[in-house]
Amino acid sequence: MAAAGLRAFATRGPGWRWRGRGAPLSAGVCSRSEPGARPTSARQRDGIRNIVLSDPKKRNALSLAMLKSLQTDLLHESESKDLRVIIISAEGPVFSSGHDLKELTDERSPDYHAEVFQTCSEVMMLIQNHPVPIIAMVNGLATAAGCQLVASCDIAVASDKSSFATPGVNIGLFCSTPGVALGRAVPRKVALEMLFTGEPISAQEALLHGLLSKVVPAEQLEEETMRIARKIASLSRRVVSLGKAAFYRQLPQDLRTAYHLTSQTMVDNVALQDGQEGIKAFIQKRKPIWSQ
């Protein structure tokens, strides 16, 4: 997943860093709809990057433009030690309604359709392969590829008024690609009922089946998500990155191979400067000072 052709959305520097949907904005100010605006906005502070799906009038549909904008925001300085965790959220009552169906009519070529689904797949894989944890903060409806986006994130926190569905079958477009992420997040029979019927499940059901990490009242959603993000941001970036990569690498393996891979990861972790710093700090009963 090369970053070629993608433009950086923010300038380097301490404190808030922001590239909105138009020109760069002042600290802490969110951009709004304007001609030619990007469909996502992003800001970063204290190691936490907030990426917002910012096209509520189109129910934050994952159009090709939205997907490319999200990809840009994810890739921007992804290896920087200043980045520790990413939160993906959305404006409006719908987290994301999935693909923009206007892009999937026969007025567009099969090559265009292929680009839409290929780009979407690249974004979902990028989330898993990204060096820092990515949290979905969901307040509202997430359907089809929007549900896929939630399922692809490392952690997902949702308000109790959120709901999730893969309703493509109802319009003759089976949610095959959303089924990849969904089928890896929830039990097979739950995934297949959602895919075959298109019926939504509540946030509590999504939590029960493993699609979500936590469900909280809407008024506590941002506070709880930021609490998790700040905790991750306070830890060693190198150690967390190493651990995330190892976790996903061992998942599809048999038990013996999984333990072989993760045992070597532990050896590599111990050899890290931050690994030794953490061990010594624990023994000396002091707070560790991470190298990054």
PDB file of C-alpha atoms in Angstrom:
ATOM      1  CA  MET A   1       0.000   0.000   0.000  1.00  0.00           C
ATOM      2  CA  ALA A   2       2.222   2.735  -1.278  1.00  0.00           C
ATOM      3  CA  ALA A   3       1.632   6.322  -0.322  1.00  0.00           C
ATOM      4  CA  ALA A   4       2.600   7.562  -3.797  1.00  0.00           C
ATOM      5  CA  GLY A   5       0.372  10.291  -5.110  1.00  0.00           C
ATOM      6  CA  LEU A   6      -1.159  11.006  -1.715  1.00  0.00           C
ATOM      7  CA  ARG A   7      -0.743  14.484  -0.304  1.00  0.00           C
ATOM      8  CA  ALA A   8       0.131  15.210   3.302  1.00  0.00           C
ATOM      9  CA  PHE A   9      -2.749  16.855   5.125  1.00  0.00           C
ATOM     10  CA  ALA A  10      -0.898  18.588   7.934  1.00  0.00           C
ATOM     11  CA  THR A  11       2.300  20.415   8.693  1.00  0.00           C
ATOM     12  CA  ARG A  12       4.816  19.152  11.183  1.00  0.00           C
ATOM     13  CA  GLY A  13       5.056  20.756  14.574  1.00  0.00           C
ATOM     14  CA  PRO A  14       3.932  20.531  18.197  1.00  0.00           C
ATOM     15  CA  GLY A  15       0.385  20.846  19.459  1.00  0.00           C
ATOM     16  CA  TRP A  16      -2.623  20.730  17.161  1.00  0.00           C
ATOM     17  CA  ARG A  17      -1.938  19.829  13.564  1.00  0.00           C
ATOM     18  CA  TRP A  18      -4.875  20.105  11.242  1.00  0.00           C
ATOM     19  CA  ARG A  19      -5.765  19.855   7.617  1.00  0.00           C
ATOM     20  CA  GLY A  20      -9.483  20.273   7.191  1.00  0.00           C
ATOM     21  CA  ARG A  21     -11.637  19.821   4.133  1.00  0.00           C
ATOM     22  CA  GLY A  22     -10.266  22.939   2.491  1.00  0.00           C
ATOM     23  CA  ALA A  23      -7.297  25.104   3.405  1.00  0.00           C
ATOM     24  CA  PRO A  24      -5.339  24.562   6.649  1.00  0.00           C
ATOM     25  CA  LEU A  25      -7.233  25.875   9.638  1.00  0.00           C
ATOM     26  CA  SER A  26      -6.352  27.361  12.979  1.00  0.00           C
ATOM     27  CA  ALA A  27      -5.978  25.115  16.001  1.00  0.00           C
ATOM     28  CA  GLY A  28      -9.077  23.317  17.194  1.00  0.00           C
ATOM     29  CA  VAL A  29     -11.401  24.611  14.470  1.00  0.00           C
ATOM     30  CA  CYS A  30     -13.356  22.138  12.353  1.00  0.00           C
ATOM     31  CA  SER A  31     -13.877  22.824   8.659  1.00  0.00           C
ATOM     32  CA  ARG A  32     -17.313  22.607   7.055  1.00  0.00           C
ATOM     33  CA  SER A  33     -18.710  21.839   3.640  1.00  0.00           C
ATOM     34  CA  GLU A  34     -17.363  23.978   0.828  1.00  0.00           C
ATOM     35  CA  PRO A  35     -16.855  23.510  -2.936  1.00  0.00           C
ATOM     36  CA  GLY A  36     -14.080  21.044  -3.654  1.00  0.00           C
ATOM     37  CA  ALA A  37     -13.634  20.234   0.027  1.00  0.00           C
ATOM     38  CA  ARG A  38     -12.098  16.954   1.173  1.00  0.00           C
ATOM     39  CA  PRO A  39     -14.653  14.527   2.636  1.00  0.00           C
ATOM     40  CA  THR A  40     -12.534  13.877   5.724  1.00  0.00           C
ATOM     41  CA  SER A  41     -10.831  16.161   8.210  1.00  0.00           C
ATOM     42  CA  ALA A  42      -8.000  15.373  10.589  1.00  0.00           C
ATOM     43  CA  ARG A  43      -6.235  16.862  13.564  1.00  0.00           C
ATOM     44  CA  GLN A  44      -3.508  15.613  15.866  1.00  0.00           C
ATOM     45  CA  ARG A  45      -2.481  16.460  19.397  1.00  0.00           C
ATOM     46  CA  ASP A  46      -0.453  14.683  22.058  1.00  0.00           C
ATOM     47  CA  GLY A  47       0.089  11.653  19.832  1.00  0.00           C
ATOM     48  CA  ILE A  48      -3.621  11.191  19.069  1.00  0.00           C
ATOM     49  CA  ARG A  49      -4.836  11.727  15.502  1.00  0.00           C
ATOM     50  CA  ASN A  50      -8.574  12.275  15.055  1.00  0.00           C
ATOM     51  CA  ILE A  51      -9.864  11.495  11.555  1.00  0.00           C
ATOM     52  CA  VAL A  52     -13.472  12.533  10.947  1.00  0.00           C
ATOM     53  CA  LEU A  53     -15.719  11.367   8.102  1.00  0.00           C
ATOM     54  CA  SER A  54     -17.134  14.784   7.269  1.00  0.00           C
ATOM     55  CA  ASP A  55     -19.824  14.342   4.636  1.00  0.00           C
ATOM     56  CA  PRO A  56     -23.021  13.983   6.706  1.00  0.00           C
ATOM     57  CA  LYS A  57     -25.281  15.156   3.859  1.00  0.00           C
ATOM     58  CA  LYS A  58     -24.298  11.975   2.006  1.00  0.00           C
ATOM     59  CA  ARG A  59     -24.474   9.882   5.184  1.00  0.00           C
ATOM     60  CA  ASN A  60     -20.673   9.696   5.124  1.00  0.00           C
ATOM     61  CA  ALA A  61     -20.816   7.280   2.214  1.00  0.00           C
ATOM     62  CA  LEU A  62     -17.493   5.646   1.396  1.00  0.00           C
ATOM     63  CA  SER A  63     -17.235   7.132  -2.060  1.00  0.00           C
ATOM     64  CA  LEU A  64     -13.952   6.752  -3.921  1.00  0.00           C
ATOM     65  CA  ALA A  65     -13.070  10.300  -2.858  1.00  0.00           C
ATOM     66  CA  MET A  66     -13.887   9.515   0.786  1.00  0.00           C
ATOM     67  CA  LEU A  67     -11.818   6.332   0.698  1.00  0.00           C
ATOM     68  CA  LYS A  68      -8.807   8.088  -0.842  1.00  0.00           C
ATOM     69  CA  SER A  69      -9.091  10.944   1.638  1.00  0.00           C
ATOM     70  CA  LEU A  70      -9.257   8.486   4.543  1.00  0.00           C
ATOM     71  CA  GLN A  71      -6.287   6.611   3.118  1.00  0.00           C
ATOM     72  CA  THR A  72      -4.297   9.848   2.924  1.00  0.00           C
ATOM     73  CA  ASP A  73      -5.086  10.724   6.531  1.00  0.00           C
ATOM     74  CA  LEU A  74      -4.093   7.251   7.711  1.00  0.00           C
ATOM     75  CA  LEU A  75      -0.821   7.222   5.781  1.00  0.00           C
ATOM     76  CA  HIS A  76       0.294  10.725   6.675  1.00  0.00           C
ATOM     77  CA  GLU A  77       3.516  10.452   8.715  1.00  0.00           C
ATOM     78  CA  SER A  78       2.428   6.987   9.820  1.00  0.00           C
ATOM     79  CA  GLU A  79       5.969   6.157  10.952  1.00  0.00           C
ATOM     80  CA  SER A  80       6.393   9.348  12.964  1.00  0.00           C
ATOM     81  CA  LYS A  81       7.182   8.826  16.634  1.00  0.00           C
ATOM     82  CA  ASP A  82       4.742  11.670  17.354  1.00  0.00           C
ATOM     83  CA  LEU A  83       1.820   9.471  16.253  1.00  0.00           C
ATOM     84  CA  ARG A  84       0.666   6.958  18.878  1.00  0.00           C
ATOM     85  CA  VAL A  85      -2.994   6.197  18.136  1.00  0.00           C
ATOM     86  CA  ILE A  86      -5.720   7.090  15.608  1.00  0.00           C
ATOM     87  CA  ILE A  87      -9.447   7.633  16.195  1.00  0.00           C
ATOM     88  CA  ILE A  88     -11.920   7.436  13.300  1.00  0.00           C
ATOM     89  CA  SER A  89     -15.279   9.117  13.919  1.00  0.00           C
ATOM     90  CA  ALA A  90     -17.983  10.815  11.858  1.00  0.00           C
ATOM     91  CA  GLU A  91     -20.150  13.912  11.666  1.00  0.00           C
ATOM     92  CA  GLY A  92     -23.914  13.528  11.831  1.00  0.00           C
ATOM     93  CA  PRO A  93     -26.273  10.711  12.872  1.00  0.00           C
ATOM     94  CA  VAL A  94     -24.792   8.133  10.460  1.00  0.00           C
ATOM     95  CA  PHE A  95     -21.255   6.863  10.989  1.00  0.00           C
ATOM     96  CA  SER A  96     -21.198   5.601   7.406  1.00  0.00           C
ATOM     97  CA  SER A  97     -23.823   4.176   5.070  1.00  0.00           C
ATOM     98  CA  GLY A  98     -21.264   2.238   3.032  1.00  0.00           C
ATOM     99  CA  HIS A  99     -20.423   2.681  -0.628  1.00  0.00           C
ATOM    100  CA  ASP A 100     -21.927   5.512  -2.636  1.00  0.00           C
ATOM    101  CA  LEU A 101     -24.415   3.598  -4.802  1.00  0.00           C
ATOM    102  CA  LYS A 102     -24.410   6.358  -7.412  1.00  0.00           C
ATOM    103  CA  GLU A 103     -20.849   5.276  -8.197  1.00  0.00           C
ATOM    104  CA  LEU A 104     -21.934   1.671  -8.755  1.00  0.00           C
ATOM    105  CA  THR A 105     -24.458   2.098 -11.571  1.00  0.00           C
ATOM    106  CA  ASP A 106     -23.736   1.007 -15.141  1.00  0.00           C
ATOM    107  CA  GLU A 107     -23.065   4.637 -15.992  1.00  0.00           C
ATOM    108  CA  ARG A 108     -19.617   3.928 -14.582  1.00  0.00           C
ATOM    109  CA  SER A 109     -17.252   1.401 -16.137  1.00  0.00           C
ATOM    110  CA  PRO A 110     -16.311  -1.958 -14.583  1.00  0.00           C
ATOM    111  CA  ASP A 111     -12.787  -0.564 -14.192  1.00  0.00           C
ATOM    112  CA  TYR A 112     -14.149   2.262 -12.056  1.00  0.00           C
ATOM    113  CA  HIS A 113     -16.146  -0.205  -9.945  1.00  0.00           C
ATOM    114  CA  ALA A 114     -13.002  -2.305  -9.518  1.00  0.00           C
ATOM    115  CA  GLU A 115     -11.088   0.772  -8.356  1.00  0.00           C
ATOM    116  CA  VAL A 116     -13.758   1.529  -5.739  1.00  0.00           C
ATOM    117  CA  PHE A 117     -13.659  -1.963  -4.228  1.00  0.00           C
ATOM    118  CA  GLN A 118      -9.878  -2.298  -4.518  1.00  0.00           C
ATOM    119  CA  THR A 119      -9.324   1.034  -2.784  1.00  0.00           C
ATOM    120  CA  CYS A 120     -11.776   0.065  -0.058  1.00  0.00           C
ATOM    121  CA  SER A 121      -9.949  -3.221   0.482  1.00  0.00           C
ATOM    122  CA  GLU A 122      -6.616  -1.393   0.650  1.00  0.00           C
ATOM    123  CA  VAL A 123      -7.958   0.984   3.308  1.00  0.00           C
ATOM    124  CA  MET A 124      -9.278  -1.895   5.425  1.00  0.00           C
ATOM    125  CA  MET A 125      -5.986  -3.776   5.177  1.00  0.00           C
ATOM    126  CA  LEU A 126      -4.076  -0.580   5.908  1.00  0.00           C
ATOM    127  CA  ILE A 127      -5.922  -0.282   9.215  1.00  0.00           C
ATOM    128  CA  GLN A 128      -4.744  -3.734  10.294  1.00  0.00           C
ATOM    129  CA  ASN A 129      -1.207  -3.211   8.976  1.00  0.00           C
ATOM    130  CA  HIS A 130      -0.859   0.307  10.373  1.00  0.00           C
ATOM    131  CA  PRO A 131       1.885   0.636  13.002  1.00  0.00           C
ATOM    132  CA  VAL A 132      -0.384   2.258  15.612  1.00  0.00           C
ATOM    133  CA  PRO A 133      -3.730   1.138  17.078  1.00  0.00           C
ATOM    134  CA  ILE A 134      -6.826   2.505  15.340  1.00  0.00           C
ATOM    135  CA  ILE A 135     -10.063   3.098  17.246  1.00  0.00           C
ATOM    136  CA  ALA A 136     -13.521   3.483  15.713  1.00  0.00           C
ATOM    137  CA  MET A 137     -15.721   5.909  17.670  1.00  0.00           C
ATOM    138  CA  VAL A 138     -19.276   5.196  16.499  1.00  0.00           C
ATOM    139  CA  ASN A 139     -22.337   7.269  17.272  1.00  0.00           C
ATOM    140  CA  GLY A 140     -25.147   6.207  14.961  1.00  0.00           C
ATOM    141  CA  LEU A 141     -25.723   3.833  12.077  1.00  0.00           C
ATOM    142  CA  ALA A 142     -22.916   1.889  10.389  1.00  0.00           C
ATOM    143  CA  THR A 143     -24.007  -0.164   7.395  1.00  0.00           C
ATOM    144  CA  ALA A 144     -22.379  -2.221   4.640  1.00  0.00           C
ATOM    145  CA  ALA A 145     -18.819  -0.903   4.076  1.00  0.00           C
ATOM    146  CA  GLY A 146     -19.409   1.405   7.059  1.00  0.00           C
ATOM    147  CA  CYS A 147     -19.900  -1.690   9.207  1.00  0.00           C
ATOM    148  CA  GLN A 148     -16.822  -3.146   7.508  1.00  0.00           C
ATOM    149  CA  LEU A 149     -14.825  -0.101   8.617  1.00  0.00           C
ATOM    150  CA  VAL A 150     -15.886  -0.602  12.239  1.00  0.00           C
ATOM    151  CA  ALA A 151     -15.077  -4.314  12.088  1.00  0.00           C
ATOM    152  CA  SER A 152     -11.631  -3.557  10.621  1.00  0.00           C
ATOM    153  CA  CYS A 153     -10.529  -1.238  13.430  1.00  0.00           C
ATOM    154  CA  ASP A 154      -8.453  -2.593  16.306  1.00  0.00           C
ATOM    155  CA  ILE A 155     -10.844  -1.201  18.927  1.00  0.00           C
ATOM    156  CA  ALA A 156     -14.428  -0.025  18.479  1.00  0.00           C
ATOM    157  CA  VAL A 157     -16.317   2.075  21.021  1.00  0.00           C
ATOM    158  CA  ALA A 158     -19.951   2.913  20.290  1.00  0.00           C
ATOM    159  CA  SER A 159     -22.810   4.824  21.828  1.00  0.00           C
ATOM    160  CA  ASP A 160     -25.822   2.844  22.977  1.00  0.00           C
ATOM    161  CA  LYS A 161     -27.897   4.345  20.156  1.00  0.00           C
ATOM    162  CA  SER A 162     -25.662   2.929  17.427  1.00  0.00           C
ATOM    163  CA  SER A 163     -26.653   0.045  15.158  1.00  0.00           C
ATOM    164  CA  PHE A 164     -24.918  -2.087  12.559  1.00  0.00           C
ATOM    165  CA  ALA A 165     -26.036  -3.864   9.398  1.00  0.00           C
ATOM    166  CA  THR A 166     -24.913  -5.371   6.102  1.00  0.00           C
ATOM    167  CA  PRO A 167     -28.110  -4.748   4.103  1.00  0.00           C
ATOM    168  CA  GLY A 168     -26.744  -5.038   0.566  1.00  0.00           C
ATOM    169  CA  VAL A 169     -28.710  -8.220  -0.121  1.00  0.00           C
ATOM    170  CA  ASN A 170     -31.924  -6.176   0.045  1.00  0.00           C
ATOM    171  CA  ILE A 171     -30.914  -4.166  -3.023  1.00  0.00           C
ATOM    172  CA  GLY A 172     -29.335  -7.020  -4.930  1.00  0.00           C
ATOM    173  CA  LEU A 173     -25.737  -6.279  -3.932  1.00  0.00           C
ATOM    174  CA  PHE A 174     -24.522  -8.871  -1.419  1.00  0.00           C
ATOM    175  CA  CYS A 175     -22.072  -7.409   1.122  1.00  0.00           C
ATOM    176  CA  SER A 176     -19.239  -9.735   0.114  1.00  0.00           C
ATOM    177  CA  THR A 177     -16.308  -7.472   0.989  1.00  0.00           C
ATOM    178  CA  PRO A 178     -17.874  -6.253   4.265  1.00  0.00           C
ATOM    179  CA  GLY A 179     -18.275  -9.958   5.063  1.00  0.00           C
ATOM    180  CA  VAL A 180     -14.497 -10.348   5.153  1.00  0.00           C
ATOM    181  CA  ALA A 181     -14.074  -8.018   8.124  1.00  0.00           C
ATOM    182  CA  LEU A 182     -17.399  -8.948   9.714  1.00  0.00           C
ATOM    183  CA  GLY A 183     -16.650 -12.679   9.514  1.00  0.00           C
ATOM    184  CA  ARG A 184     -13.365 -12.113  11.306  1.00  0.00           C
ATOM    185  CA  ALA A 185     -14.956 -10.052  14.063  1.00  0.00           C
ATOM    186  CA  VAL A 186     -18.101 -12.022  14.987  1.00  0.00           C
ATOM    187  CA  PRO A 187     -19.090 -15.705  15.015  1.00  0.00           C
ATOM    188  CA  ARG A 188     -19.845 -17.162  11.586  1.00  0.00           C
ATOM    189  CA  LYS A 189     -23.542 -17.729  12.205  1.00  0.00           C
ATOM    190  CA  VAL A 190     -24.008 -14.152  13.418  1.00  0.00           C
ATOM    191  CA  ALA A 191     -22.171 -12.804  10.381  1.00  0.00           C
ATOM    192  CA  LEU A 192     -24.186 -14.937   7.984  1.00  0.00           C
ATOM    193  CA  GLU A 193     -27.519 -13.945   9.524  1.00  0.00           C
ATOM    194  CA  MET A 194     -26.549 -10.298   9.119  1.00  0.00           C
ATOM    195  CA  LEU A 195     -25.389 -10.897   5.538  1.00  0.00           C
ATOM    196  CA  PHE A 196     -28.349 -13.068   4.478  1.00  0.00           C
ATOM    197  CA  THR A 197     -31.107 -10.935   6.026  1.00  0.00           C
ATOM    198  CA  GLY A 198     -29.631  -7.448   5.992  1.00  0.00           C
ATOM    199  CA  GLU A 199     -31.303  -6.809   9.337  1.00  0.00           C
ATOM    200  CA  PRO A 200     -29.526  -4.491  11.789  1.00  0.00           C
ATOM    201  CA  ILE A 201     -28.230  -5.408  15.206  1.00  0.00           C
ATOM    202  CA  SER A 202     -28.115  -3.061  18.174  1.00  0.00           C
ATOM    203  CA  ALA A 203     -24.967  -1.801  19.840  1.00  0.00           C
ATOM    204  CA  GLN A 204     -25.549  -4.189  22.742  1.00  0.00           C
ATOM    205  CA  GLU A 205     -25.882  -7.137  20.344  1.00  0.00           C
ATOM    206  CA  ALA A 206     -22.754  -5.996  18.518  1.00  0.00           C
ATOM    207  CA  LEU A 207     -20.912  -5.888  21.838  1.00  0.00           C
ATOM    208  CA  LEU A 208     -22.181  -9.346  22.793  1.00  0.00           C
ATOM    209  CA  HIS A 209     -20.959 -10.845  19.520  1.00  0.00           C
ATOM    210  CA  GLY A 210     -17.555  -9.139  19.509  1.00  0.00           C
ATOM    211  CA  LEU A 211     -18.008  -6.452  16.863  1.00  0.00           C
ATOM    212  CA  LEU A 212     -17.504  -3.765  19.521  1.00  0.00           C
ATOM    213  CA  SER A 213     -15.081  -3.349  22.411  1.00  0.00           C
ATOM    214  CA  LYS A 214     -17.375  -1.210  24.548  1.00  0.00           C
ATOM    215  CA  VAL A 215     -20.800   0.459  24.545  1.00  0.00           C
ATOM    216  CA  VAL A 216     -21.425   3.647  26.512  1.00  0.00           C
ATOM    217  CA  PRO A 217     -24.142   6.328  26.700  1.00  0.00           C
ATOM    218  CA  ALA A 218     -23.824   8.852  23.868  1.00  0.00           C
ATOM    219  CA  GLU A 219     -22.813  11.643  26.235  1.00  0.00           C
ATOM    220  CA  GLN A 220     -19.860   9.537  27.458  1.00  0.00           C
ATOM    221  CA  LEU A 221     -18.653   8.312  24.048  1.00  0.00           C
ATOM    222  CA  GLU A 222     -15.937  10.869  23.386  1.00  0.00           C
ATOM    223  CA  GLU A 223     -14.714  10.840  26.978  1.00  0.00           C
ATOM    224  CA  GLU A 224     -14.365   7.040  27.044  1.00  0.00           C
ATOM    225  CA  THR A 225     -12.765   6.856  23.609  1.00  0.00           C
ATOM    226  CA  MET A 226     -10.252   9.544  24.552  1.00  0.00           C
ATOM    227  CA  ARG A 227      -9.503   7.754  27.815  1.00  0.00           C
ATOM    228  CA  ILE A 228      -8.501   4.649  25.870  1.00  0.00           C
ATOM    229  CA  ALA A 229      -6.573   6.681  23.309  1.00  0.00           C
ATOM    230  CA  ARG A 230      -4.651   8.613  25.981  1.00  0.00           C
ATOM    231  CA  LYS A 231      -3.706   5.381  27.737  1.00  0.00           C
ATOM    232  CA  ILE A 232      -2.315   3.940  24.495  1.00  0.00           C
ATOM    233  CA  ALA A 233      -0.564   7.227  23.688  1.00  0.00           C
ATOM    234  CA  SER A 234       1.205   7.125  27.071  1.00  0.00           C
ATOM    235  CA  LEU A 235       2.896   3.819  26.253  1.00  0.00           C
ATOM    236  CA  SER A 236       5.940   2.949  24.150  1.00  0.00           C
ATOM    237  CA  ARG A 237       5.045   3.369  20.483  1.00  0.00           C
ATOM    238  CA  ARG A 238       7.650   0.818  19.445  1.00  0.00           C
ATOM    239  CA  VAL A 239       6.378  -1.821  21.867  1.00  0.00           C
ATOM    240  CA  VAL A 240       2.720  -1.287  20.942  1.00  0.00           C
ATOM    241  CA  SER A 241       3.555  -1.397  17.226  1.00  0.00           C
ATOM    242  CA  LEU A 242       5.537  -4.604  17.658  1.00  0.00           C
ATOM    243  CA  GLY A 243       2.702  -6.159  19.640  1.00  0.00           C
ATOM    244  CA  LYS A 244      -0.012  -5.169  17.151  1.00  0.00           C
ATOM    245  CA  ALA A 245       1.906  -6.659  14.224  1.00  0.00           C
ATOM    246  CA  ALA A 246       2.565  -9.889  16.116  1.00  0.00           C
ATOM    247  CA  PHE A 247      -1.061 -10.233  17.205  1.00  0.00           C
ATOM    248  CA  TYR A 248      -2.400 -10.116  13.650  1.00  0.00           C
ATOM    249  CA  ARG A 249       0.436 -12.277  12.306  1.00  0.00           C
ATOM    250  CA  GLN A 250      -0.304 -15.126  14.715  1.00  0.00           C
ATOM    251  CA  LEU A 251      -4.096 -15.124  14.370  1.00  0.00           C
ATOM    252  CA  PRO A 252      -4.384 -17.339  11.252  1.00  0.00           C
ATOM    253  CA  GLN A 253      -1.649 -19.735  12.389  1.00  0.00           C
ATOM    254  CA  ASP A 254      -1.959 -23.081  14.107  1.00  0.00           C
ATOM    255  CA  LEU A 255      -1.248 -23.085  17.845  1.00  0.00           C
ATOM    256  CA  ARG A 256       2.375 -24.278  17.614  1.00  0.00           C
ATOM    257  CA  THR A 257       3.269 -21.780  14.900  1.00  0.00           C
ATOM    258  CA  ALA A 258       1.496 -18.980  16.773  1.00  0.00           C
ATOM    259  CA  TYR A 259       3.544 -19.650  19.904  1.00  0.00           C
ATOM    260  CA  HIS A 260       6.750 -19.900  17.871  1.00  0.00           C
ATOM    261  CA  LEU A 261       6.099 -16.515  16.238  1.00  0.00           C
ATOM    262  CA  THR A 262       5.099 -14.763  19.451  1.00  0.00           C
ATOM    263  CA  SER A 263       7.952 -16.295  21.468  1.00  0.00           C
ATOM    264  CA  GLN A 264      10.401 -14.757  19.020  1.00  0.00           C
ATOM    265  CA  THR A 265       8.465 -11.489  19.269  1.00  0.00           C
ATOM    266  CA  MET A 266       8.924 -11.559  23.047  1.00  0.00           C
ATOM    267  CA  VAL A 267      12.674 -12.063  22.568  1.00  0.00           C
ATOM    268  CA  ASP A 268      12.747  -9.116  20.165  1.00  0.00           C
ATOM    269  CA  ASN A 269      10.675  -7.047  22.603  1.00  0.00           C
ATOM    270  CA  VAL A 270      13.035  -7.757  25.499  1.00  0.00           C
ATOM    271  CA  ALA A 271      15.927  -6.610  23.321  1.00  0.00           C
ATOM    272  CA  LEU A 272      14.319  -3.242  22.633  1.00  0.00           C
ATOM    273  CA  GLN A 273      15.522  -0.199  24.554  1.00  0.00           C
ATOM    274  CA  ASP A 274      11.961   0.370  25.758  1.00  0.00           C
ATOM    275  CA  GLY A 275      11.626  -3.277  26.735  1.00  0.00           C
ATOM    276  CA  GLN A 276      14.641  -2.994  29.018  1.00  0.00           C
ATOM    277  CA  GLU A 277      13.532   0.422  30.280  1.00  0.00           C
ATOM    278  CA  GLY A 278      10.119  -0.926  31.253  1.00  0.00           C
ATOM    279  CA  ILE A 279      11.567  -3.927  33.073  1.00  0.00           C
ATOM    280  CA  LYS A 280      14.114  -1.821  34.971  1.00  0.00           C
ATOM    281  CA  ALA A 281      11.506   0.805  35.858  1.00  0.00           C
ATOM    282  CA  PHE A 282       9.240  -1.905  37.271  1.00  0.00           C
ATOM    283  CA  ILE A 283      12.055  -3.392  39.350  1.00  0.00           C
ATOM    284  CA  GLN A 284      13.120   0.053  40.555  1.00  0.00           C
ATOM    285  CA  LYS A 285       9.503   1.033  41.260  1.00  0.00           C
ATOM    286  CA  ARG A 286       9.562   4.132  39.092  1.00  0.00           C
ATOM    287  CA  LYS A 287       7.732   5.372  36.017  1.00  0.00           C
ATOM    288  CA  PRO A 288       9.373   4.319  32.738  1.00  0.00           C
ATOM    289  CA  ILE A 289      10.773   6.897  30.337  1.00  0.00           C
ATOM    290  CA  TRP A 290      10.068   5.672  26.804  1.00  0.00           C
ATOM    291  CA  SER A 291      12.487   6.349  23.954  1.00  0.00           C
ATOM    292  CA  GLN A 292       9.475   7.035  21.675  1.00  0.00           C
TER     293      GLN A 292
END
